[in-house]
Amino acid sequence: MLIRDIAAGQLADGSRLPPERDMAKSLDISVGTLRKSLAELEKAGLLERRQGSGNYVRHKASPEGIYAFFRLELRGGGGLPTAKVIDVVRMEKPADLPRFGTSIDAHRIRRLRFLSGKPAAIEEIWLDASYAETITASDLSESLYLFYREALDLWITGYDDYLSAAACPEWAPKDFEIIPGSSCGFAERLSWARSDEIAEVSRTWIDSNVARYVARMR
């Protein structure tokens, strides 16, 4: 969550984090668990821990982490991202997708995305089938990019996002409070691999009453 907020500019360089006990309470975790995470951020060069003073953000141009590319946040700011898989299917790529990858097939992954427990968006991700013969829901982690790295040796190095509005799809689960067919925020992402080819196309329908897409430069 902190890596994502640093990458998105939600936490600016030099920002002082809340006291550790307050942070741990707000996240419903122990202070010990929080301190282990903060130590990892310090090793990554994203945090400076000053004895007797607190924890301060150290800006890096390209923070690395499993949520560094995640651009949705709650309307009030921030929000811990989690996901629930709806289904995973291997199928021939639909004609309406942009051209990507080398296979005629792709793995279609549908998920419901949450921010701090609130349903915020639904996703339809298409991963070129050349990267994996089969993928099941149980294979996936909260971050698909982390799964790509660890299981498929696929590193997403950049992306193009295109924002517009679109009708909420018929497959939207009941937990997502936008009525199918109703207009909502829409983002299409083309994700690039280290080989300079498009490995993945994703489509995200956003509940703008809950979340917003954010990109910052400071």
Short mmCIF file of C-alpha atoms in Angstrom, two decimals:
data_model
loop_
_atom_site.label_atom_id
_atom_site.label_comp_id
_atom_site.label_asym_id
_atom_site.label_seq_id
_atom_site.Cartn_x
_atom_site.Cartn_y
_atom_site.Cartn_z
CA MET A 1 0.00 0.00 0.00
CA LEU A 2 2.81 2.42 0.86
CA ILE A 3 4.74 1.61 -2.32
CA ARG A 4 1.59 2.22 -4.35
CA ASP A 5 0.95 5.58 -2.61
CA ILE A 6 4.56 6.68 -3.11
CA ALA A 7 4.45 5.69 -6.79
CA ALA A 8 1.16 7.52 -7.29
CA GLY A 9 2.43 10.66 -5.57
CA GLN A 10 -0.03 10.32 -2.73
CA LEU A 11 2.93 10.40 -0.35
CA ALA A 12 5.38 13.12 -1.37
CA ASP A 13 9.12 13.15 -0.77
CA GLY A 14 9.82 14.04 2.85
CA SER A 15 6.32 13.19 4.08
CA ARG A 16 6.24 11.97 7.67
CA LEU A 17 4.18 8.83 8.20
CA PRO A 18 1.74 8.62 11.12
CA PRO A 19 3.04 7.16 14.40
CA GLU A 20 3.58 3.42 14.12
CA ARG A 21 0.97 2.51 16.72
CA ASP A 22 -1.64 4.62 14.90
CA MET A 23 -0.73 3.03 11.55
CA ALA A 24 -0.86 -0.48 12.96
CA LYS A 25 -4.27 0.16 14.51
CA SER A 26 -5.70 1.63 11.29
CA LEU A 27 -4.48 -1.41 9.31
CA ASP A 28 -5.57 -3.90 11.99
CA ILE A 29 -2.10 -5.44 12.25
CA SER A 30 0.46 -5.70 15.04
CA VAL A 31 3.16 -3.08 15.52
CA GLY A 32 5.75 -5.82 14.99
CA THR A 33 4.30 -6.75 11.61
CA LEU A 34 4.20 -3.09 10.59
CA ARG A 35 7.83 -2.58 11.59
CA LYS A 36 8.93 -5.54 9.46
CA SER A 37 7.22 -3.95 6.44
CA LEU A 38 8.73 -0.54 7.16
CA ALA A 39 12.17 -2.17 7.41
CA GLU A 40 11.68 -3.65 3.93
CA LEU A 41 10.80 -0.21 2.55
CA GLU A 42 13.89 1.23 4.22
CA LYS A 43 16.05 -1.42 2.51
CA ALA A 44 14.42 -0.52 -0.82
CA GLY A 45 15.38 3.12 -0.29
CA LEU A 46 11.79 4.34 -0.09
CA LEU A 47 11.76 5.20 3.60
CA GLU A 48 14.05 6.88 6.11
CA ARG A 49 13.56 5.85 9.73
CA ARG A 50 14.80 8.53 12.14
CA GLN A 51 15.24 7.42 15.73
CA GLY A 52 12.96 9.40 18.01
CA SER A 53 11.43 11.32 15.12
CA GLY A 54 9.50 8.89 12.94
CA ASN A 55 9.39 7.47 9.41
CA TYR A 56 9.82 9.69 6.36
CA VAL A 57 9.23 9.02 2.66
CA ARG A 58 12.30 9.08 0.43
CA HIS A 59 11.26 9.65 -3.16
CA LYS A 60 12.55 7.47 -5.97
CA ALA A 61 11.71 8.19 -9.61
CA SER A 62 10.41 4.67 -10.20
CA PRO A 63 9.37 2.91 -6.97
CA GLU A 64 9.29 -0.85 -7.50
CA GLY A 65 6.66 -3.01 -5.88
CA ILE A 66 3.64 -5.15 -6.56
CA TYR A 67 1.30 -2.15 -6.57
CA ALA A 68 3.58 0.44 -8.17
CA PHE A 69 1.48 0.41 -11.35
CA PHE A 70 -1.89 0.46 -9.57
CA ARG A 71 -3.54 3.81 -10.26
CA LEU A 72 -6.90 3.59 -8.46
CA GLU A 73 -7.48 5.14 -5.08
CA LEU A 74 -10.48 5.93 -2.90
CA ARG A 75 -12.14 9.26 -3.60
CA GLY A 76 -10.85 10.45 -0.26
CA GLY A 77 -7.34 9.20 -1.11
CA GLY A 78 -5.33 6.01 -0.65
CA GLY A 79 -6.89 2.64 0.06
CA LEU A 80 -5.43 -0.85 0.48
CA PRO A 81 -5.88 -2.74 -2.84
CA THR A 82 -7.10 -6.35 -2.82
CA ALA A 83 -8.78 -8.54 -5.44
CA LYS A 84 -11.19 -11.46 -5.78
CA VAL A 85 -10.97 -13.68 -8.86
CA ILE A 86 -14.28 -14.23 -10.65
CA ASP A 87 -13.02 -16.66 -13.29
CA VAL A 88 -10.02 -17.65 -15.41
CA VAL A 89 -10.50 -19.01 -18.94
CA ARG A 90 -8.15 -19.75 -21.85
CA MET A 91 -9.79 -18.79 -25.13
CA GLU A 92 -9.19 -17.35 -28.57
CA LYS A 93 -8.61 -13.61 -28.49
CA PRO A 94 -11.74 -11.62 -29.34
CA ALA A 95 -11.55 -9.51 -32.49
CA ASP A 96 -12.21 -6.28 -30.59
CA LEU A 97 -8.97 -6.50 -28.57
CA PRO A 98 -5.89 -4.56 -29.68
CA ARG A 99 -3.25 -6.73 -31.32
CA PHE A 100 -0.78 -8.13 -28.78
CA GLY A 101 1.48 -11.11 -28.20
CA THR A 102 2.23 -14.00 -30.53
CA SER A 103 -0.48 -16.55 -29.71
CA ILE A 104 -4.01 -16.66 -31.10
CA ASP A 105 -5.17 -17.49 -27.55
CA ALA A 106 -5.11 -15.56 -24.30
CA HIS A 107 -5.90 -16.22 -20.66
CA ARG A 108 -8.92 -14.12 -19.70
CA ILE A 109 -8.89 -13.22 -16.00
CA ARG A 110 -11.89 -11.46 -14.48
CA ARG A 111 -11.60 -9.93 -11.01
CA LEU A 112 -13.42 -7.69 -8.57
CA ARG A 113 -11.09 -5.06 -7.10
CA PHE A 114 -11.43 -3.61 -3.61
CA LEU A 115 -9.93 -0.57 -1.93
CA SER A 116 -9.86 -0.97 1.85
CA GLY A 117 -12.65 -3.55 1.54
CA LYS A 118 -14.92 -1.45 -0.71
CA PRO A 119 -15.78 -2.83 -4.20
CA ALA A 120 -14.19 -0.25 -6.47
CA ALA A 121 -13.74 -1.76 -9.93
CA ILE A 122 -14.01 -4.87 -12.06
CA GLU A 123 -11.23 -6.03 -14.34
CA GLU A 124 -10.93 -8.17 -17.44
CA ILE A 125 -7.28 -9.01 -18.08
CA TRP A 126 -6.07 -10.74 -21.25
CA LEU A 127 -2.61 -12.32 -20.98
CA ASP A 128 -1.06 -13.70 -24.16
CA ALA A 129 -1.09 -17.50 -23.94
CA SER A 130 2.52 -17.81 -25.06
CA TYR A 131 3.57 -17.04 -21.47
CA ALA A 132 1.71 -19.98 -19.89
CA GLU A 133 -0.05 -23.10 -21.12
CA THR A 134 -2.57 -23.06 -18.28
CA ILE A 135 -3.49 -20.69 -15.45
CA THR A 136 -5.98 -21.38 -12.67
CA ALA A 137 -7.54 -19.06 -10.11
CA SER A 138 -5.56 -20.74 -7.33
CA ASP A 139 -2.29 -19.84 -9.11
CA LEU A 140 -2.90 -16.11 -8.86
CA SER A 141 -1.70 -13.72 -6.16
CA GLU A 142 -3.26 -10.38 -5.20
CA SER A 143 -0.95 -8.70 -7.70
CA LEU A 144 -0.94 -10.21 -11.17
CA TYR A 145 2.36 -8.50 -11.93
CA LEU A 146 3.93 -10.30 -8.97
CA PHE A 147 2.50 -13.61 -10.26
CA TYR A 148 3.89 -12.84 -13.72
CA ARG A 149 7.37 -12.22 -12.27
CA GLU A 150 7.54 -15.19 -9.91
CA ALA A 151 5.69 -17.86 -11.89
CA LEU A 152 6.15 -16.84 -15.53
CA ASP A 153 9.40 -14.82 -15.49
CA LEU A 154 7.42 -12.05 -17.18
CA TRP A 155 8.34 -8.52 -16.10
CA ILE A 156 5.95 -5.71 -16.93
CA THR A 157 8.15 -2.68 -17.52
CA GLY A 158 5.62 -0.09 -18.66
CA TYR A 159 2.10 0.56 -19.78
CA ASP A 160 -0.18 2.85 -21.77
CA ASP A 161 -3.52 3.73 -20.15
CA TYR A 162 -6.51 5.04 -22.10
CA LEU A 163 -9.35 6.54 -20.06
CA SER A 164 -12.95 7.00 -21.16
CA ALA A 165 -16.47 5.90 -20.21
CA ALA A 166 -18.17 2.62 -21.10
CA ALA A 167 -21.20 0.52 -20.25
CA CYS A 168 -20.79 -1.77 -17.26
CA PRO A 169 -20.61 -5.36 -18.64
CA GLU A 170 -23.29 -7.97 -18.07
CA TRP A 171 -20.90 -10.26 -16.17
CA ALA A 172 -20.39 -7.72 -13.37
CA PRO A 173 -20.92 -9.44 -9.97
CA LYS A 174 -23.63 -8.29 -7.58
CA ASP A 175 -21.00 -6.93 -5.17
CA PHE A 176 -20.15 -4.30 -7.78
CA GLU A 177 -22.82 -1.67 -7.34
CA ILE A 178 -22.93 -0.36 -10.91
CA ILE A 179 -25.94 -1.76 -12.82
CA PRO A 180 -24.92 -3.67 -15.98
CA GLY A 181 -25.48 -1.47 -19.01
CA SER A 182 -25.02 1.74 -17.02
CA SER A 183 -22.21 4.10 -17.94
CA CYS A 184 -19.13 4.15 -15.69
CA GLY A 185 -15.47 5.08 -15.77
CA PHE A 186 -13.38 2.87 -18.04
CA ALA A 187 -9.63 2.31 -18.47
CA GLU A 188 -7.90 0.16 -21.09
CA ARG A 189 -4.27 -0.69 -20.44
CA LEU A 190 -1.62 -2.08 -22.78
CA SER A 191 1.19 -3.59 -20.68
CA TRP A 192 4.70 -3.94 -22.09
CA ALA A 193 7.23 -6.67 -21.32
CA ARG A 194 11.02 -6.37 -21.26
CA SER A 195 11.05 -7.66 -24.83
CA ASP A 196 9.32 -4.43 -25.95
CA GLU A 197 6.18 -6.30 -26.91
CA ILE A 198 2.67 -5.96 -25.53
CA ALA A 199 2.11 -8.95 -23.24
CA GLU A 200 -1.24 -8.06 -21.73
CA VAL A 201 -4.37 -6.03 -22.39
CA SER A 202 -6.65 -5.15 -19.50
CA ARG A 203 -10.00 -3.42 -19.22
CA THR A 204 -11.22 -1.88 -15.97
CA TRP A 205 -14.69 -0.54 -15.18
CA ILE A 206 -14.57 1.87 -12.25
CA ASP A 207 -17.27 2.77 -9.73
CA SER A 208 -16.65 6.52 -9.63
CA ASN A 209 -18.72 6.81 -6.46
CA VAL A 210 -15.99 4.81 -4.70
CA ALA A 211 -12.75 5.29 -6.60
CA ARG A 212 -10.87 7.48 -9.03
CA TYR A 213 -7.93 7.03 -11.39
CA VAL A 214 -4.93 9.10 -10.30
CA ALA A 215 -1.65 10.02 -12.00
CA ARG A 216 0.63 12.62 -10.43
CA MET A 217 3.94 14.28 -11.23
CA ARG A 218 5.64 16.46 -8.58
#
